[in-house]
Amino acid sequence: MIELVLATNNAHKVEEIQQILGGRFQIRTLAEENISVEVEETGASFAENAIIKASVIAKLTGKYALSDDSGLVVAALGGKPGIYSARYAGEGHDDKANIIKLLDDMQHKQDRSAKFVSAVALCKPNGEVVIAEGAAEGEILREQRGAGGFGYDPVFFSHELQKTFAEATAQEKNAVSHRKRALQNLAAKLSLEYS
Ligand code: ITT
């Protein structure tokens, strides 16, 4: 079975990706690889950042590396927080502060539409990269609902699930999420390549 290193420091992403990929790969985390790096996300898009993260980890490990760069794209905010979703309220990964800032910025907005976007990159040991994207449509609520998930999940009302991602079970979220769709699109690209 192919060893696949997940190029992320976000434990929630590890959990979701593991569930979505099932037992098809021998998944390794950065901790299991004894790697402790915070790769600087200098790209101008989700895809560019995903490529940067996967490439660094493939190089460090000599193995296949899979990364996810994701975020919330809000129409009424001109696409913000976008690639800056993790640090919307300032440096660090304070989900609570990010949600408070988002609700504050959206207070007087009528158009509540938003989407989660994920770009996933698979970097092969030879440095070759395959990239794919996925999205999930919904809207931003005026208050938080639910205790599951992570990040902006409590304020993201999924059109498909008719509840927030934080009210959904992990299985429900993983069936329609941006991350699931990106990984599905990646799998389709890879099977084309190997067919
Ligand atoms: P790595 O770069 O180490 O993978 P990170 O958390 O810094 O971890 P990103 O730079 O891709 O990852 O930032 C993504 C942010 O977007 C994340 O911290 C959340 O705030 C938000 N986000 C992405 N996917 C999400 C999801 O499924 N549910 C809720 N929020 C999500």
Coordinates of C-alpha atoms and ligand atoms in Angstrom, one line a residue:
M1 CA 0.0 0.0 0.0
I2 CA 1.3 3.5 -0.9
E3 CA 2.4 5.5 2.1
L4 CA 0.9 9.0 2.1
V5 CA 2.1 11.7 4.4
L6 CA -0.6 14.3 5.2
A7 CA 1.1 17.7 4.9
T8 CA -1.0 19.5 7.5
N9 CA -0.7 20.6 11.1
N10 CA -4.5 20.7 11.5
A11 CA -5.7 17.6 13.4
H12 CA -9.3 18.2 12.2
K13 CA -8.2 18.0 8.6
V14 CA -6.2 14.8 9.3
E15 CA -9.3 13.2 10.8
E16 CA -11.6 14.2 7.9
I17 CA -9.1 13.2 5.2
Q18 CA -8.5 9.8 6.9
Q19 CA -12.3 9.2 7.0
I20 CA -12.8 10.3 3.4
L21 CA -9.9 8.2 2.0
G22 CA -10.8 5.2 4.1
G23 CA -8.2 2.4 4.2
R24 CA -6.9 2.9 0.7
F25 CA -3.5 4.4 1.7
Q26 CA -1.1 3.9 4.6
I27 CA -1.7 7.4 6.1
R28 CA 1.2 9.0 8.0
T29 CA 0.9 12.2 9.9
L30 CA 3.7 14.8 10.2
A31 CA 4.1 13.8 13.9
E32 CA 4.6 10.2 12.9
E33 CA 7.2 11.4 10.4
N34 CA 8.9 13.4 13.2
I35 CA 8.4 16.6 11.2
S36 CA 7.6 19.8 12.9
V37 CA 7.4 22.6 10.3
E38 CA 5.0 25.5 9.8
V39 CA 5.3 26.0 6.0
E40 CA 4.9 29.6 5.0
E41 CA 1.8 30.1 2.9
T42 CA 3.1 32.7 0.4
G43 CA 0.8 31.7 -2.5
A44 CA -1.9 33.9 -4.0
S45 CA -4.5 31.2 -4.3
F46 CA -5.7 28.0 -2.5
A47 CA -4.0 25.9 -5.2
E48 CA -0.7 27.7 -4.9
N49 CA -0.6 27.3 -1.2
A50 CA -1.6 23.6 -1.4
I51 CA 1.3 23.0 -3.9
I52 CA 3.8 24.8 -1.6
K53 CA 2.8 22.7 1.4
A54 CA 2.8 19.3 -0.4
S55 CA 6.1 20.0 -2.2
V56 CA 7.9 20.8 1.0
I57 CA 6.7 17.7 2.8
A58 CA 7.4 15.4 -0.2
K59 CA 10.9 16.7 -0.3
L60 CA 11.5 16.3 3.4
T61 CA 10.1 12.7 3.5
G62 CA 10.9 11.4 0.0
K63 CA 7.3 10.0 0.1
Y64 CA 3.9 10.9 -1.4
A65 CA 2.6 14.0 0.3
L66 CA -1.0 15.3 0.3
S67 CA -2.0 18.8 1.4
D68 CA -5.2 20.7 1.7
D69 CA -5.5 24.5 1.5
S70 CA -8.9 25.7 2.3
G71 CA -11.1 28.5 3.5
L72 CA -14.4 30.3 3.5
V73 CA -15.3 32.6 0.5
V74 CA -18.0 35.1 1.4
A75 CA -19.7 37.0 -1.5
A76 CA -20.7 40.1 0.5
L77 CA -17.1 40.4 1.7
G78 CA -15.6 40.3 -1.8
G79 CA -14.4 36.8 -1.3
K80 CA -12.9 37.2 2.2
P81 CA -11.6 35.6 4.3
G82 CA -10.5 33.3 1.5
I83 CA -6.9 32.2 1.7
Y84 CA -6.6 34.1 4.9
S85 CA -9.3 32.1 6.7
A86 CA -7.1 30.7 9.4
R87 CA -5.7 34.1 10.4
Y88 CA -8.7 36.3 9.7
A89 CA -8.8 37.7 13.2
G90 CA -5.0 37.9 13.4
E91 CA -2.0 35.6 13.4
G92 CA -2.6 32.2 15.0
H93 CA -5.5 29.8 14.6
D94 CA -8.1 31.1 16.9
D95 CA -11.4 29.7 15.5
K96 CA -13.5 31.5 18.1
A97 CA -12.0 34.9 17.3
N98 CA -12.3 34.3 13.5
I99 CA -16.0 33.5 13.9
I100 CA -16.6 36.6 16.0
K101 CA -14.9 38.8 13.4
L102 CA -16.9 37.2 10.6
L103 CA -20.2 37.7 12.3
D104 CA -19.3 41.3 13.1
D105 CA -18.2 42.0 9.5
M106 CA -21.5 40.4 8.2
Q107 CA -23.8 42.2 10.7
H108 CA -25.3 44.5 8.1
K109 CA -25.1 42.3 5.1
Q110 CA -28.2 41.0 3.4
D111 CA -26.5 38.7 1.0
R112 CA -25.3 35.8 3.3
S113 CA -24.1 33.4 0.6
A114 CA -20.8 31.8 1.0
K115 CA -18.8 28.7 0.0
F116 CA -16.1 26.6 1.5
V117 CA -13.3 25.9 -1.0
S118 CA -10.6 23.3 -0.7
A119 CA -7.6 22.8 -3.0
V120 CA -5.7 19.5 -2.5
A121 CA -2.3 18.8 -3.9
L122 CA -0.6 15.4 -4.2
C123 CA 3.1 15.7 -4.6
K124 CA 5.0 12.6 -5.7
P125 CA 8.4 11.6 -4.5
N126 CA 9.8 12.8 -7.9
G127 CA 8.4 16.3 -7.3
E128 CA 5.5 16.0 -9.7
V129 CA 2.3 17.6 -8.4
V130 CA -1.4 16.8 -9.1
I131 CA -3.9 19.4 -7.9
A132 CA -7.7 19.4 -7.6
E133 CA -10.4 21.7 -6.1
G134 CA -13.8 21.3 -4.5
A135 CA -16.5 23.6 -3.1
A136 CA -19.5 23.4 -0.8
E137 CA -22.3 26.1 -1.0
G138 CA -24.1 27.6 1.8
E139 CA -24.7 30.7 3.8
I140 CA -23.5 32.5 6.9
L141 CA -25.9 32.4 9.8
R142 CA -26.2 35.3 12.4
E143 CA -25.4 33.0 15.3
Q144 CA -23.5 29.8 15.9
R145 CA -25.3 26.4 15.8
G146 CA -23.9 23.0 16.7
A147 CA -20.8 21.7 18.5
G148 CA -19.2 19.4 15.9
G149 CA -16.6 20.1 13.2
F150 CA -14.0 22.9 13.5
G151 CA -13.2 26.4 12.2
Y152 CA -16.2 28.2 10.7
D153 CA -18.5 25.1 10.8
P154 CA -20.9 26.5 13.5
V155 CA -21.9 29.5 11.3
F156 CA -21.8 27.8 7.9
F157 CA -25.4 26.6 6.9
S158 CA -25.0 24.0 4.2
H159 CA -27.6 24.2 1.4
E160 CA -27.3 20.5 0.8
L161 CA -27.6 19.3 4.5
Q162 CA -30.0 22.1 5.5
K163 CA -28.1 22.5 8.8
T164 CA -24.7 23.8 9.8
F165 CA -21.6 21.7 9.3
A166 CA -21.2 21.8 13.1
E167 CA -24.7 20.3 13.5
A168 CA -23.9 17.6 11.0
T169 CA -22.3 14.2 11.9
A170 CA -18.8 13.7 10.6
Q171 CA -20.3 11.3 8.0
E172 CA -22.8 13.9 6.8
K173 CA -20.3 16.6 6.5
N174 CA -17.8 14.4 4.8
A175 CA -20.4 13.4 2.2
V176 CA -20.8 16.9 0.8
S177 CA -17.8 18.9 2.0
H178 CA -15.4 20.9 -0.1
R179 CA -12.6 18.6 1.1
K180 CA -14.5 15.5 0.0
R181 CA -15.2 17.0 -3.4
A182 CA -11.6 18.1 -3.9
L183 CA -10.3 14.6 -3.0
Q184 CA -12.9 13.0 -5.3
N185 CA -11.7 15.3 -8.2
L186 CA -8.1 14.4 -7.4
A187 CA -8.9 10.7 -7.5
A188 CA -10.6 11.2 -10.9
K189 CA -7.5 13.0 -12.2
L190 CA -5.2 10.3 -10.9
S191 CA -7.2 7.4 -12.3
L192 CA -7.2 9.1 -15.7
E193 CA -3.4 9.5 -15.4
Y194 CA -2.9 5.8 -14.5
S195 CA -5.5 4.3 -16.9
Ligands
ITT1 P1 -2.5 23.5 7.5 O1 -2.1 24.7 6.7 O2 -1.4 23.0 8.4 O3 -3.1 22.4 6.7 P2 -4.5 25.3 8.6 O4 -5.6 25.2 9.6 O5 -3.5 26.5 8.7 O6 -3.7 24.0 8.5 P3 -5.4 26.5 6.1 O7 -4.2 27.4 6.0 O8 -5.8 25.8 4.8 O9 -5.1 25.3 7.1 O10 -6.6 27.3 6.7 C1 -7.9 26.8 6.6 C2 -8.8 27.5 7.5 O11 -10.1 27.7 6.9 C3 -9.0 26.7 8.8 O12 -8.2 27.1 9.8 C4 -10.5 27.1 9.1 O13 -10.6 28.3 9.8 C5 -11.1 27.3 7.7 N1 -11.6 26.0 7.2 C6 -11.2 25.2 6.2 N2 -11.9 24.1 6.0 C7 -12.9 24.1 7.0 C8 -13.9 23.3 7.3 O14 -14.1 22.1 6.8 N3 -14.7 23.7 8.3 C9 -14.6 24.9 8.9 N4 -13.6 25.7 8.7 C10 -12.7 25.4 7.7

